[in-house]
Amino acid sequence: MPRRRLLRTALLLLLLGGAGVAIGAWYFFGGSPPGTASIDSAGSAVPTTAATDGSSATSGPLTIDGTWSVDTSIGSFTDFSNSWAGFRVDEVLDNIGSSTAIGRTPGVSGTLTLSGQTLSATQITVDLTSITSDRPRRDGPIQQTLETFQFPTATFTLTQPIELQSVPAEGATYAVTATGDLTIHGVTRPVDFALEARLVNGVIVIVGQTPFNFSDFGMSPPRAPVVLSVDDHGIIELQLFFTRS
């Protein structure tokens, strides 16, 4: 009897241990990730600072031409209603199954230049050292993969002007492709960002994404306990608000 009781106790401990691992894995890596950015939800975060005809309540008619800068004062990072950039990668977790890892940062700066219906220049810089995940235990492996101690920033520079269908008008949405050079981990590669842009209350709102492979930028996918596999590919995504400089 003592031997059987000991075996039962050992089996119970193993089962409880397995359950503990599964619960811990869910706590650190499971749950539903935030959704991708949408032009409608981003636009709703812009305060009412201009009339619907595009004229400022304090400074008269809004002038589209000129340089616009990323505005980090709109919205909040706690609900991703602000300017941010990040990534989304699928993974498989032990005892959980398929999941999606996301990492985002509000550390974004940059400008765009408009002249009529032509967007002639864009330069965006992202602070990779401030990227955080929807699950904190991912943060260390993410920083190690990006080697942010050596490559703390990523940049995107437009290499071809973007021709809009018309001069930006209040409330109109424009679907465009931004072709440029993306630099991550010290490697620069040409990419195409699929973007949506809208002028909302005197603010240019832009959301978009582009696919990427870790290997294209000299990196391997992040690894962590209970993670069985991570795709070598994912998407880079962004949500940006621009106001006149």
mmCIF file of C-alpha atoms in Angstrom:
data_model
loop_
_atom_site.group_PDB
_atom_site.id
_atom_site.type_symbol
_atom_site.label_atom_id
_atom_site.label_comp_id
_atom_site.label_asym_id
_atom_site.label_seq_id
_atom_site.Cartn_x
_atom_site.Cartn_y
_atom_site.Cartn_z
ATOM 1 C CA MET A 1 0.000 0.000 0.000
ATOM 2 C CA PRO A 2 2.697 2.549 0.808
ATOM 3 C CA ARG A 3 4.283 1.821 -2.592
ATOM 4 C CA ARG A 4 0.968 2.350 -4.421
ATOM 5 C CA ARG A 5 0.299 5.514 -2.444
ATOM 6 C CA LEU A 6 3.752 6.784 -3.335
ATOM 7 C CA LEU A 7 3.157 6.092 -7.028
ATOM 8 C CA ARG A 8 -0.202 7.847 -6.924
ATOM 9 C CA THR A 9 1.371 10.826 -5.191
ATOM 10 C CA ALA A 10 4.169 11.003 -7.759
ATOM 11 C CA LEU A 11 1.643 10.803 -10.621
ATOM 12 C CA LEU A 12 -0.437 13.572 -9.044
ATOM 13 C CA LEU A 13 2.624 15.763 -8.661
ATOM 14 C CA LEU A 14 3.542 15.193 -12.316
ATOM 15 C CA LEU A 15 0.036 16.131 -13.413
ATOM 16 C CA LEU A 16 0.024 19.231 -11.223
ATOM 17 C CA GLY A 17 3.462 20.141 -12.513
ATOM 18 C CA GLY A 18 2.282 19.817 -16.110
ATOM 19 C CA ALA A 19 -0.753 21.939 -15.348
ATOM 20 C CA GLY A 20 1.506 24.520 -13.726
ATOM 21 C CA VAL A 21 3.697 24.661 -16.807
ATOM 22 C CA ALA A 22 0.645 25.080 -19.035
ATOM 23 C CA ILE A 23 -0.798 27.822 -16.820
ATOM 24 C CA GLY A 24 2.565 29.562 -16.653
ATOM 25 C CA ALA A 25 2.961 29.334 -20.409
ATOM 26 C CA TRP A 26 -0.470 30.863 -20.938
ATOM 27 C CA TYR A 27 0.261 33.649 -18.446
ATOM 28 C CA PHE A 28 3.563 34.591 -20.050
ATOM 29 C CA PHE A 29 2.840 33.816 -23.710
ATOM 30 C CA GLY A 30 -0.867 33.099 -24.250
ATOM 31 C CA GLY A 31 -3.956 35.257 -24.593
ATOM 32 C CA SER A 32 -5.217 37.256 -27.533
ATOM 33 C CA PRO A 33 -2.780 39.758 -29.072
ATOM 34 C CA PRO A 34 -3.909 43.280 -30.037
ATOM 35 C CA GLY A 35 -5.453 43.529 -33.472
ATOM 36 C CA THR A 36 -3.759 45.101 -36.455
ATOM 37 C CA ALA A 37 -4.054 48.844 -36.942
ATOM 38 C CA SER A 38 -7.036 50.143 -38.896
ATOM 39 C CA ILE A 39 -7.516 53.558 -40.415
ATOM 40 C CA ASP A 40 -10.968 53.887 -38.834
ATOM 41 C CA SER A 41 -9.865 53.161 -35.266
ATOM 42 C CA ALA A 42 -6.756 55.316 -35.665
ATOM 43 C CA GLY A 43 -8.791 58.196 -37.053
ATOM 44 C CA SER A 44 -11.196 58.055 -34.115
ATOM 45 C CA ALA A 45 -8.295 58.799 -31.744
ATOM 46 C CA VAL A 46 -7.662 62.228 -33.294
ATOM 47 C CA PRO A 47 -9.145 65.049 -31.198
ATOM 48 C CA THR A 48 -11.464 67.572 -32.808
ATOM 49 C CA THR A 49 -8.946 70.345 -33.474
ATOM 50 C CA ALA A 50 -10.192 71.433 -36.908
ATOM 51 C CA ALA A 51 -13.461 71.978 -38.710
ATOM 52 C CA THR A 52 -14.749 69.386 -41.165
ATOM 53 C CA ASP A 53 -13.733 71.594 -44.096
ATOM 54 C CA GLY A 54 -10.097 71.256 -43.049
ATOM 55 C CA SER A 55 -9.708 74.745 -41.585
ATOM 56 C CA SER A 56 -8.087 75.108 -38.196
ATOM 57 C CA ALA A 57 -10.214 76.532 -35.407
ATOM 58 C CA THR A 58 -7.390 78.932 -34.489
ATOM 59 C CA SER A 59 -5.188 79.534 -37.488
ATOM 60 C CA GLY A 60 -7.477 79.664 -40.523
ATOM 61 C CA PRO A 61 -7.387 77.379 -43.586
ATOM 62 C CA LEU A 62 -5.160 74.344 -43.306
ATOM 63 C CA THR A 63 -2.213 74.318 -45.710
ATOM 64 C CA ILE A 64 -1.351 70.829 -46.941
ATOM 65 C CA ASP A 65 1.950 71.696 -48.603
ATOM 66 C CA GLY A 66 5.077 71.484 -46.490
ATOM 67 C CA THR A 67 6.692 69.260 -43.886
ATOM 68 C CA TRP A 68 4.695 67.228 -41.385
ATOM 69 C CA SER A 69 6.184 65.564 -38.291
ATOM 70 C CA VAL A 70 5.206 62.476 -36.298
ATOM 71 C CA ASP A 71 3.034 63.627 -33.384
ATOM 72 C CA THR A 72 3.467 61.545 -30.211
ATOM 73 C CA SER A 73 0.983 63.576 -28.146
ATOM 74 C CA ILE A 74 -2.128 61.985 -29.678
ATOM 75 C CA GLY A 75 -3.652 58.941 -27.949
ATOM 76 C CA SER A 76 -2.052 56.538 -25.482
ATOM 77 C CA PHE A 77 0.291 53.562 -25.775
ATOM 78 C CA THR A 78 -1.734 51.655 -23.180
ATOM 79 C CA ASP A 79 -4.492 51.043 -25.753
ATOM 80 C CA PHE A 80 -2.346 51.623 -28.874
ATOM 81 C CA SER A 81 -4.306 54.725 -29.855
ATOM 82 C CA ASN A 82 -1.051 56.671 -30.345
ATOM 83 C CA SER A 83 1.780 56.678 -32.884
ATOM 84 C CA TRP A 84 3.655 53.361 -32.785
ATOM 85 C CA ALA A 85 5.593 50.855 -34.871
ATOM 86 C CA GLY A 86 6.159 47.145 -34.325
ATOM 87 C CA PHE A 87 5.947 43.598 -35.611
ATOM 88 C CA ARG A 88 3.630 40.570 -35.590
ATOM 89 C CA VAL A 89 4.947 36.985 -35.815
ATOM 90 C CA ASP A 90 3.191 33.609 -35.506
ATOM 91 C CA GLU A 91 4.546 31.009 -33.085
ATOM 92 C CA VAL A 92 3.667 27.606 -31.602
ATOM 93 C CA LEU A 93 3.676 27.218 -27.807
ATOM 94 C CA ASP A 94 3.996 24.031 -25.764
ATOM 95 C CA ASN A 95 0.618 23.076 -24.176
ATOM 96 C CA ILE A 96 -1.085 26.037 -25.897
ATOM 97 C CA GLY A 97 -0.673 25.690 -29.659
ATOM 98 C CA SER A 98 -0.621 28.452 -32.229
ATOM 99 C CA SER A 99 -0.229 32.016 -31.000
ATOM 100 C CA THR A 100 0.780 35.407 -32.336
ATOM 101 C CA ALA A 101 3.595 37.433 -30.797
ATOM 102 C CA ILE A 102 3.552 41.197 -31.142
ATOM 103 C CA GLY A 103 6.076 43.849 -30.207
ATOM 104 C CA ARG A 104 5.449 47.583 -30.382
ATOM 105 C CA THR A 105 7.068 50.857 -29.404
ATOM 106 C CA PRO A 106 5.848 54.463 -29.184
ATOM 107 C CA GLY A 107 9.429 55.583 -29.821
ATOM 108 C CA VAL A 108 8.819 56.783 -33.366
ATOM 109 C CA SER A 109 9.965 60.021 -34.976
ATOM 110 C CA GLY A 110 10.132 61.334 -38.509
ATOM 111 C CA THR A 111 8.716 63.586 -41.192
ATOM 112 C CA LEU A 112 6.915 63.566 -44.510
ATOM 113 C CA THR A 113 6.819 66.254 -47.171
ATOM 114 C CA LEU A 114 3.732 67.057 -49.246
ATOM 115 C CA SER A 115 3.313 69.221 -52.313
ATOM 116 C CA GLY A 116 -0.162 69.151 -53.811
ATOM 117 C CA GLN A 117 -0.973 65.503 -54.353
ATOM 118 C CA THR A 118 2.656 64.356 -54.231
ATOM 119 C CA LEU A 119 4.288 62.912 -51.140
ATOM 120 C CA SER A 120 7.903 63.550 -52.048
ATOM 121 C CA ALA A 121 9.894 62.482 -48.987
ATOM 122 C CA THR A 122 9.549 60.420 -45.820
ATOM 123 C CA GLN A 123 12.080 59.559 -43.152
ATOM 124 C CA ILE A 124 10.985 57.464 -40.145
ATOM 125 C CA THR A 125 13.173 56.373 -37.209
ATOM 126 C CA VAL A 126 12.091 53.745 -34.651
ATOM 127 C CA ASP A 127 13.690 53.261 -31.233
ATOM 128 C CA LEU A 128 13.993 49.467 -31.002
ATOM 129 C CA THR A 129 15.282 49.545 -27.421
ATOM 130 C CA SER A 130 11.802 50.547 -26.244
ATOM 131 C CA ILE A 131 9.909 47.707 -27.968
ATOM 132 C CA THR A 132 7.678 45.802 -25.552
ATOM 133 C CA SER A 133 5.567 42.716 -26.176
ATOM 134 C CA ASP A 134 2.013 41.865 -25.222
ATOM 135 C CA ARG A 135 3.668 39.284 -22.945
ATOM 136 C CA PRO A 136 6.617 40.692 -20.907
ATOM 137 C CA ARG A 137 8.610 37.465 -20.923
ATOM 138 C CA ARG A 138 9.117 37.894 -24.666
ATOM 139 C CA ASP A 139 10.884 41.229 -24.197
ATOM 140 C CA GLY A 140 14.325 39.800 -23.410
ATOM 141 C CA PRO A 141 14.474 37.438 -26.408
ATOM 142 C CA ILE A 142 13.199 40.227 -28.679
ATOM 143 C CA GLN A 143 15.976 42.570 -27.580
ATOM 144 C CA GLN A 144 18.548 39.786 -27.998
ATOM 145 C CA THR A 145 17.333 38.983 -31.505
ATOM 146 C CA LEU A 146 17.454 42.621 -32.567
ATOM 147 C CA GLU A 147 20.780 43.100 -30.750
ATOM 148 C CA THR A 148 19.614 46.549 -29.761
ATOM 149 C CA PHE A 149 22.787 47.169 -27.756
ATOM 150 C CA GLN A 150 24.519 47.413 -31.135
ATOM 151 C CA PHE A 151 21.621 48.376 -33.438
ATOM 152 C CA PRO A 152 19.279 50.534 -31.330
ATOM 153 C CA THR A 153 17.227 51.994 -34.183
ATOM 154 C CA ALA A 154 15.458 51.026 -37.387
ATOM 155 C CA THR A 155 14.816 53.478 -40.223
ATOM 156 C CA PHE A 156 12.629 53.753 -43.305
ATOM 157 C CA THR A 157 13.431 56.198 -46.099
ATOM 158 C CA LEU A 158 11.121 56.747 -49.062
ATOM 159 C CA THR A 159 12.961 56.223 -52.363
ATOM 160 C CA GLN A 160 10.105 56.944 -54.795
ATOM 161 C CA PRO A 161 7.572 59.794 -54.596
ATOM 162 C CA ILE A 162 3.975 58.774 -53.931
ATOM 163 C CA GLU A 163 1.302 60.226 -56.184
ATOM 164 C CA LEU A 164 -2.089 60.486 -54.476
ATOM 165 C CA GLN A 165 -5.334 60.375 -56.424
ATOM 166 C CA SER A 166 -5.984 63.993 -55.427
ATOM 167 C CA VAL A 167 -4.848 66.712 -53.054
ATOM 168 C CA PRO A 168 -5.585 65.359 -49.528
ATOM 169 C CA ALA A 169 -9.096 66.315 -48.451
ATOM 170 C CA GLU A 170 -10.611 66.072 -44.996
ATOM 171 C CA GLY A 171 -12.038 62.604 -44.362
ATOM 172 C CA ALA A 172 -10.857 61.056 -47.651
ATOM 173 C CA THR A 173 -8.918 57.771 -47.442
ATOM 174 C CA TYR A 174 -6.016 57.035 -49.786
ATOM 175 C CA ALA A 175 -4.572 53.543 -50.348
ATOM 176 C CA VAL A 176 -0.965 53.806 -51.532
ATOM 177 C CA THR A 177 2.294 51.862 -51.689
ATOM 178 C CA ALA A 178 5.381 53.412 -50.132
ATOM 179 C CA THR A 179 8.579 52.095 -51.706
ATOM 180 C CA GLY A 180 11.745 52.693 -49.753
ATOM 181 C CA ASP A 181 14.786 51.405 -47.890
ATOM 182 C CA LEU A 182 14.266 49.680 -44.545
ATOM 183 C CA THR A 183 17.262 49.323 -42.238
ATOM 184 C CA ILE A 184 17.139 46.860 -39.329
ATOM 185 C CA HIS A 185 20.023 45.171 -37.516
ATOM 186 C CA GLY A 186 22.473 47.113 -39.658
ATOM 187 C CA VAL A 187 21.040 45.648 -42.897
ATOM 188 C CA THR A 188 19.257 47.785 -45.491
ATOM 189 C CA ARG A 189 16.760 46.240 -47.901
ATOM 190 C CA PRO A 190 14.148 47.667 -50.311
ATOM 191 C CA VAL A 191 10.549 47.165 -49.153
ATOM 192 C CA ASP A 192 7.014 48.150 -50.126
ATOM 193 C CA PHE A 193 4.693 49.323 -47.362
ATOM 194 C CA ALA A 194 0.964 48.988 -48.066
ATOM 195 C CA LEU A 195 -0.471 52.136 -46.491
ATOM 196 C CA GLU A 196 -3.787 53.807 -45.874
ATOM 197 C CA ALA A 197 -3.805 57.537 -45.182
ATOM 198 C CA ARG A 198 -6.548 59.930 -44.129
ATOM 199 C CA LEU A 199 -6.706 63.614 -43.157
ATOM 200 C CA VAL A 200 -8.659 63.801 -39.884
ATOM 201 C CA ASN A 201 -9.261 67.113 -38.112
ATOM 202 C CA GLY A 202 -6.099 68.585 -39.580
ATOM 203 C CA VAL A 203 -3.983 65.505 -38.749
ATOM 204 C CA ILE A 204 -2.575 63.062 -41.319
ATOM 205 C CA VAL A 205 -3.262 59.524 -40.082
ATOM 206 C CA ILE A 206 -1.308 56.651 -41.632
ATOM 207 C CA VAL A 207 -1.538 52.908 -40.949
ATOM 208 C CA GLY A 208 0.217 50.161 -42.845
ATOM 209 C CA GLN A 209 2.322 47.057 -42.963
ATOM 210 C CA THR A 210 4.950 45.152 -44.921
ATOM 211 C CA PRO A 211 6.070 41.497 -44.744
ATOM 212 C CA PHE A 212 9.581 40.644 -43.569
ATOM 213 C CA ASN A 213 11.906 37.693 -42.975
ATOM 214 C CA PHE A 214 14.273 37.629 -40.010
ATOM 215 C CA SER A 215 16.935 36.041 -42.195
ATOM 216 C CA ASP A 216 16.783 38.936 -44.680
ATOM 217 C CA PHE A 217 18.129 41.180 -41.939
ATOM 218 C CA GLY A 218 20.740 38.772 -40.580
ATOM 219 C CA MET A 219 18.634 37.608 -37.620
ATOM 220 C CA SER A 220 17.127 34.383 -36.289
ATOM 221 C CA PRO A 221 13.609 34.262 -34.803
ATOM 222 C CA PRO A 222 13.421 34.911 -31.024
ATOM 223 C CA ARG A 223 13.533 31.835 -28.783
ATOM 224 C CA ALA A 224 12.172 31.360 -25.279
ATOM 225 C CA PRO A 225 11.073 28.559 -22.904
ATOM 226 C CA VAL A 226 7.834 26.732 -23.936
ATOM 227 C CA VAL A 227 8.132 28.184 -27.461
ATOM 228 C CA LEU A 228 8.249 25.196 -29.825
ATOM 229 C CA SER A 229 8.689 27.193 -33.027
ATOM 230 C CA VAL A 230 8.597 30.734 -34.378
ATOM 231 C CA ASP A 231 8.006 31.622 -38.010
ATOM 232 C CA ASP A 232 10.982 33.101 -39.837
ATOM 233 C CA HIS A 233 8.595 35.623 -41.354
ATOM 234 C CA GLY A 234 6.054 38.096 -40.073
ATOM 235 C CA ILE A 235 4.793 41.612 -40.682
ATOM 236 C CA ILE A 236 6.059 45.018 -39.679
ATOM 237 C CA GLU A 237 3.141 47.292 -38.851
ATOM 238 C CA LEU A 238 2.728 50.940 -37.956
ATOM 239 C CA GLN A 239 0.250 53.599 -36.979
ATOM 240 C CA LEU A 240 1.392 57.206 -37.261
ATOM 241 C CA PHE A 241 -0.095 60.656 -36.731
ATOM 242 C CA PHE A 242 1.483 63.629 -38.505
ATOM 243 C CA THR A 243 0.923 67.302 -37.742
ATOM 244 C CA ARG A 244 2.388 70.375 -39.426
ATOM 245 C CA SER A 245 5.960 71.102 -38.332
#
